[in-house]
XYZ file of C-alpha atoms in Angstrom:
287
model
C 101.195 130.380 41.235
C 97.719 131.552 42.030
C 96.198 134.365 39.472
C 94.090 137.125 41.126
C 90.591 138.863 38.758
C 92.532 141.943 38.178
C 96.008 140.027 37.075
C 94.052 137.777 35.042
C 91.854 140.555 33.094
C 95.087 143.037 32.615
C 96.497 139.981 30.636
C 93.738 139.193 29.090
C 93.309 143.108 28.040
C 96.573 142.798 26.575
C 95.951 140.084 24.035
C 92.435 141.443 23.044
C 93.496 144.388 23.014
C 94.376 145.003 18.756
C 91.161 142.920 17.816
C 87.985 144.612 17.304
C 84.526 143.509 18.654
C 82.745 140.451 17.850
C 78.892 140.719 17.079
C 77.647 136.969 17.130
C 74.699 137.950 15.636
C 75.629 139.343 13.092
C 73.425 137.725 10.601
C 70.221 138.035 12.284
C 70.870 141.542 12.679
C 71.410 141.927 9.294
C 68.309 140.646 8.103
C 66.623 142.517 10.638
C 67.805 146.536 9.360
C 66.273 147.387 6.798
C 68.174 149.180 3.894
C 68.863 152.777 4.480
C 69.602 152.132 8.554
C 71.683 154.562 9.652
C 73.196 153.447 13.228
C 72.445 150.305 15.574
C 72.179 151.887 18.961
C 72.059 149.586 22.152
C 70.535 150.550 25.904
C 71.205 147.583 28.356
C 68.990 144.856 28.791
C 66.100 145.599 26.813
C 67.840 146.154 23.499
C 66.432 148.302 20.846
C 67.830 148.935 17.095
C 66.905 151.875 15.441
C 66.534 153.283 11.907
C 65.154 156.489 9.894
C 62.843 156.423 7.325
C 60.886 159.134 5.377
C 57.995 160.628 7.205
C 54.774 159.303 5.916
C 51.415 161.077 5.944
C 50.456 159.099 9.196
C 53.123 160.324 11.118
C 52.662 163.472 13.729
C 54.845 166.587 14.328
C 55.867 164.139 17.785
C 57.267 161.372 15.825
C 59.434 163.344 13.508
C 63.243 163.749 14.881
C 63.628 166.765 14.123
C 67.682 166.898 14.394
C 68.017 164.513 11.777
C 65.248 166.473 9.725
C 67.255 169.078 9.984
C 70.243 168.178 7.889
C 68.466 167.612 4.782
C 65.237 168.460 2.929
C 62.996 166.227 4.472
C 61.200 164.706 7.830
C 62.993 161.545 8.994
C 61.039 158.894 11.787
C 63.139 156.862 14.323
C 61.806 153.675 14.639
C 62.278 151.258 17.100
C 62.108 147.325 16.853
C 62.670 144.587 19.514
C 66.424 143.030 18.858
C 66.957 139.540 20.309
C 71.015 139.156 20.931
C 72.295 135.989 20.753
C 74.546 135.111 23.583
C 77.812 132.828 24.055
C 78.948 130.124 26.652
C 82.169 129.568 27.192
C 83.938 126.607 28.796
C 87.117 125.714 29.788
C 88.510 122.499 31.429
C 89.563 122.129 34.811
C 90.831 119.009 34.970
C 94.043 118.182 36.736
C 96.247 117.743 33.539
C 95.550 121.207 32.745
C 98.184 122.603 35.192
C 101.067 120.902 33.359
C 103.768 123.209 31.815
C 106.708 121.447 30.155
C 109.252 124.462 31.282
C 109.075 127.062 33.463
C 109.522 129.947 30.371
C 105.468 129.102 29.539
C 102.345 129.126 31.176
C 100.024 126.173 32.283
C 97.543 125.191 29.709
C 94.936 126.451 32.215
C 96.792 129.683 32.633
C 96.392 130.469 28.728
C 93.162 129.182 28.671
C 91.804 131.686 31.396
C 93.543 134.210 29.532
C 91.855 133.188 26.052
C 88.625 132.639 27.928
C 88.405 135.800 29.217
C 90.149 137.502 26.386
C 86.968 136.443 24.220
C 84.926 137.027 26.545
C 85.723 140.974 26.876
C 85.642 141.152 23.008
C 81.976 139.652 22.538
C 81.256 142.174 25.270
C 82.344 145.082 23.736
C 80.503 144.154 20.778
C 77.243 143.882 22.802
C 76.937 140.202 23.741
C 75.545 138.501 26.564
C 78.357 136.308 27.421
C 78.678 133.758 30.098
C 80.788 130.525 31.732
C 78.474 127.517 30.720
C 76.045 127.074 33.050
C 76.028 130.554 34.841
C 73.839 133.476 33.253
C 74.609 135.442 30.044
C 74.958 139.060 30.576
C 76.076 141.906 28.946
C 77.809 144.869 29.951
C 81.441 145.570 31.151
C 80.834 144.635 34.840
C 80.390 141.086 32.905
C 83.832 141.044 32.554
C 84.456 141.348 35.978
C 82.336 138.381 36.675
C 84.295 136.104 34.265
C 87.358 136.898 35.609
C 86.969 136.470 39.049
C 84.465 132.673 38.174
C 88.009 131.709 36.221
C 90.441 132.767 38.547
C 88.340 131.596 41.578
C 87.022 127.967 40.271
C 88.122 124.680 42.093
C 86.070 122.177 41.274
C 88.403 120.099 38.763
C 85.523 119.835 35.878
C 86.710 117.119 33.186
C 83.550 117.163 31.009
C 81.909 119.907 29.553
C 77.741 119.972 30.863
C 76.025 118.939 28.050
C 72.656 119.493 30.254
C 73.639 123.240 30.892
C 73.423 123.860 26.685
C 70.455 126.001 25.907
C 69.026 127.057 22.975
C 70.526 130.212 20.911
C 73.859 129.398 22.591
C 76.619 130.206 20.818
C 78.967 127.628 22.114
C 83.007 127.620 23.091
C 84.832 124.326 24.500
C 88.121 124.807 25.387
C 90.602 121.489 26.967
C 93.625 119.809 26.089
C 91.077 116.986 25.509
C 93.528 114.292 26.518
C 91.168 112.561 28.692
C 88.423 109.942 27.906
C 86.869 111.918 25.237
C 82.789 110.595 25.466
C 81.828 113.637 26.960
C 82.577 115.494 23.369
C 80.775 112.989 21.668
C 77.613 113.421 23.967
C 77.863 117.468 23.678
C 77.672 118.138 20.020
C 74.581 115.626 20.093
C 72.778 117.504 22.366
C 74.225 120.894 20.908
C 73.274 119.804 17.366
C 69.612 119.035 18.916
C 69.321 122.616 19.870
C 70.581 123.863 16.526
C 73.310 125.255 18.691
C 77.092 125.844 16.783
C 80.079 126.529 18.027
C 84.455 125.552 18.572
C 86.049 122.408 19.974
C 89.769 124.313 21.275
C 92.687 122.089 21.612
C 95.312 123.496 24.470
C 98.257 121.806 24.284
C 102.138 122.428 25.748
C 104.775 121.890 23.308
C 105.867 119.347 24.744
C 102.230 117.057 24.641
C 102.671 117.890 20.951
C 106.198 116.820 20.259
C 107.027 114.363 23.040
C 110.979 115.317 23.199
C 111.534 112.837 25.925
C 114.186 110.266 26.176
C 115.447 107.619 28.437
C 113.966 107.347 31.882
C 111.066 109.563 32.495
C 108.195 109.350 34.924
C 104.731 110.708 33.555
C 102.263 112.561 35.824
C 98.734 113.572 35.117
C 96.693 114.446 38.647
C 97.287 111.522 40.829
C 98.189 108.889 37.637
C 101.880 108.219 37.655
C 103.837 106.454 35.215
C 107.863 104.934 35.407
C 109.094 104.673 31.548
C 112.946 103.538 31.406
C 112.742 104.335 27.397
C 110.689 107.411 26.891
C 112.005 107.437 23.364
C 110.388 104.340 22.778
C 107.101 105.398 23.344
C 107.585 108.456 20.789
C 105.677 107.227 17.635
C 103.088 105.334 19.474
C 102.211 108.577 21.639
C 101.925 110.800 18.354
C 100.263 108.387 16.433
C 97.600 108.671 19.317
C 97.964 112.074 19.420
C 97.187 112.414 15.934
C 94.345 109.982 15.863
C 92.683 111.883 18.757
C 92.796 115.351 17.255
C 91.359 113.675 13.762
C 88.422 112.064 15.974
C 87.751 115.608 17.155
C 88.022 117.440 14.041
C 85.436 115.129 12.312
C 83.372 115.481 15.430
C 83.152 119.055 14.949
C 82.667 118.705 11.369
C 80.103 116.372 11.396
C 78.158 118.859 14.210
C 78.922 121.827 12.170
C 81.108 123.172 14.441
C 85.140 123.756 13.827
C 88.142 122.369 15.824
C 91.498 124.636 16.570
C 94.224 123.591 18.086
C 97.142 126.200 20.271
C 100.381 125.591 21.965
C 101.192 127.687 24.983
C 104.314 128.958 23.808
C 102.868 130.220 20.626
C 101.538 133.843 20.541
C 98.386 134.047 22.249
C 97.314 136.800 20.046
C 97.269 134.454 17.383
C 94.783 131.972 19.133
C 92.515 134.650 19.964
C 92.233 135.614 16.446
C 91.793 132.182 15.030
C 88.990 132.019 17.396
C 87.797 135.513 16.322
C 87.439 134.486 13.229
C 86.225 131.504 13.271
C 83.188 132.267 15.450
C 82.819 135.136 12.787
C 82.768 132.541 9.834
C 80.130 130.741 11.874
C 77.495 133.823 12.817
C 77.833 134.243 8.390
């Protein structure tokens, strides 16, 4: 079932929804106000931060703000200093195996990962980021949102790899897949995103069903145009997890070792609670 923009962002407004805001730069801002700041204000492209401090005996009768002056005993001074905003890329797989559901009471991993895409997306915004698919522009602004949602609900091109050549520097960086495919591609991104300093989350998107393998007897596997006849799915149970589990440890140390971190969600687990896991951990990593 197709997803239109406006479906897809109403969803998506509904998970974000209870989170506030996240300011990926954070730290750099922080270093950047001086003690005593009284407000971070921010005007479009262009962005300014500003901050009061005691009049000085340079200072002219056009450089005091006078409405701030006037709520205490002395002149105040807005100043104004150049802010450079970090922006965000965000990814998320479109290869063929992402349009498997194990039941039809869940959604598709790549209908929960437009939804978490966007979902992110529309908080960075709100907290003044320039946010962007990887590859296409970073902006800022609400109308952003827009954009996102109609480049996910719109793309066809079945994308299996991440574009390591699209990473630029002061990226912050989101990859989200079931990663169930011939995994090289990972291994060649964090390289070139640890050579640009960049950081960022590897986001495992998985039906319940990938995880736990319930099947029995005879089952036939698809995955895009792969088929395959097994007359003792049950059989194949421990060998599957076993791979399972040694592909999700190859990713975590990945990250690791690139100083990123690795998550993992299953799509009928409360979205809410992926979005926040990735709140948080792109919070821990802009610390």
């Amino acid at each position: 079932m197709s997803v239109t923009p406006t479906d897809l962002r109403a969803r998506a407004e509904g998970v974000a929804g209870h989170l506030p805001g996240l300011i990926l730069s954070a730290e750099r801002l922080a270093a950047m106000v001086a003690p005593g700041a009284h407000g971070l204000r921010r005007a479009g492209p262009g962005e300014d931060f500003w901050q009061y401090r005691p009049a000085g005996a340079g200072d002219g009768a056009r450089s005091i703000d006078w409405r701030r002056s006037g709520r205490s005993d002395s002149q105040f001074v807005r100043d104004r200093e150049a802010q450079t905003a970090q922006s965000a890329a965000l990814w998320l797989s479109r290869a063929p195996g992402m349009d498997f559901t194990g039941g039809p009471d869940r959604p598709t991993k790549a209908e929960r990962g437009q939804i978490l895409t966007l979902a992110l997306g529309m908080l960075m915004l709100r907290g003044g980021e320039k946010v962007g698919l990887l590859g296409q522009p970073a902006r800022a602004g609400r109308i952003q949102a827009d954009r996102l949602a109609e480049q996910l609900a719109t793309g066809t091109a079945a994308e299996d790899a991440a574009p390591a050549h699209a990473l630029r520097p002061n990226l912050r960086v989101v990859i989200l897949s079931d990663f169930l495919t011939d995994p090289g591609w990972v291994a060649d991104l964090l390289a070139q995103a640890a050579g640009l300093g960049l950081s960022g989350l590897l986001f495992q998107i998985l039906d319940p069903d990938e995880a736990h393998f319930p099947y029995d007897g005879a089952v036939e596997f698809r995955s895009g145009s792969l088929r395959h006849d097994s007359r003792d799915a049950g059989g194949l149970r421990a060998a599957y997890l076993a791979r399972l589990a040694e592909r999700q440890a190859w990713l975590e140390g990945q990250a690791r070792r690139a100083g990123w971190q690795f998550g993992t969600h299953l799509t009928d687990a409360d979205p809410a609670q992926a979005l926040n896991w990735l709140w948080q951990a792109l919070g821990q990593g802009a610390r």
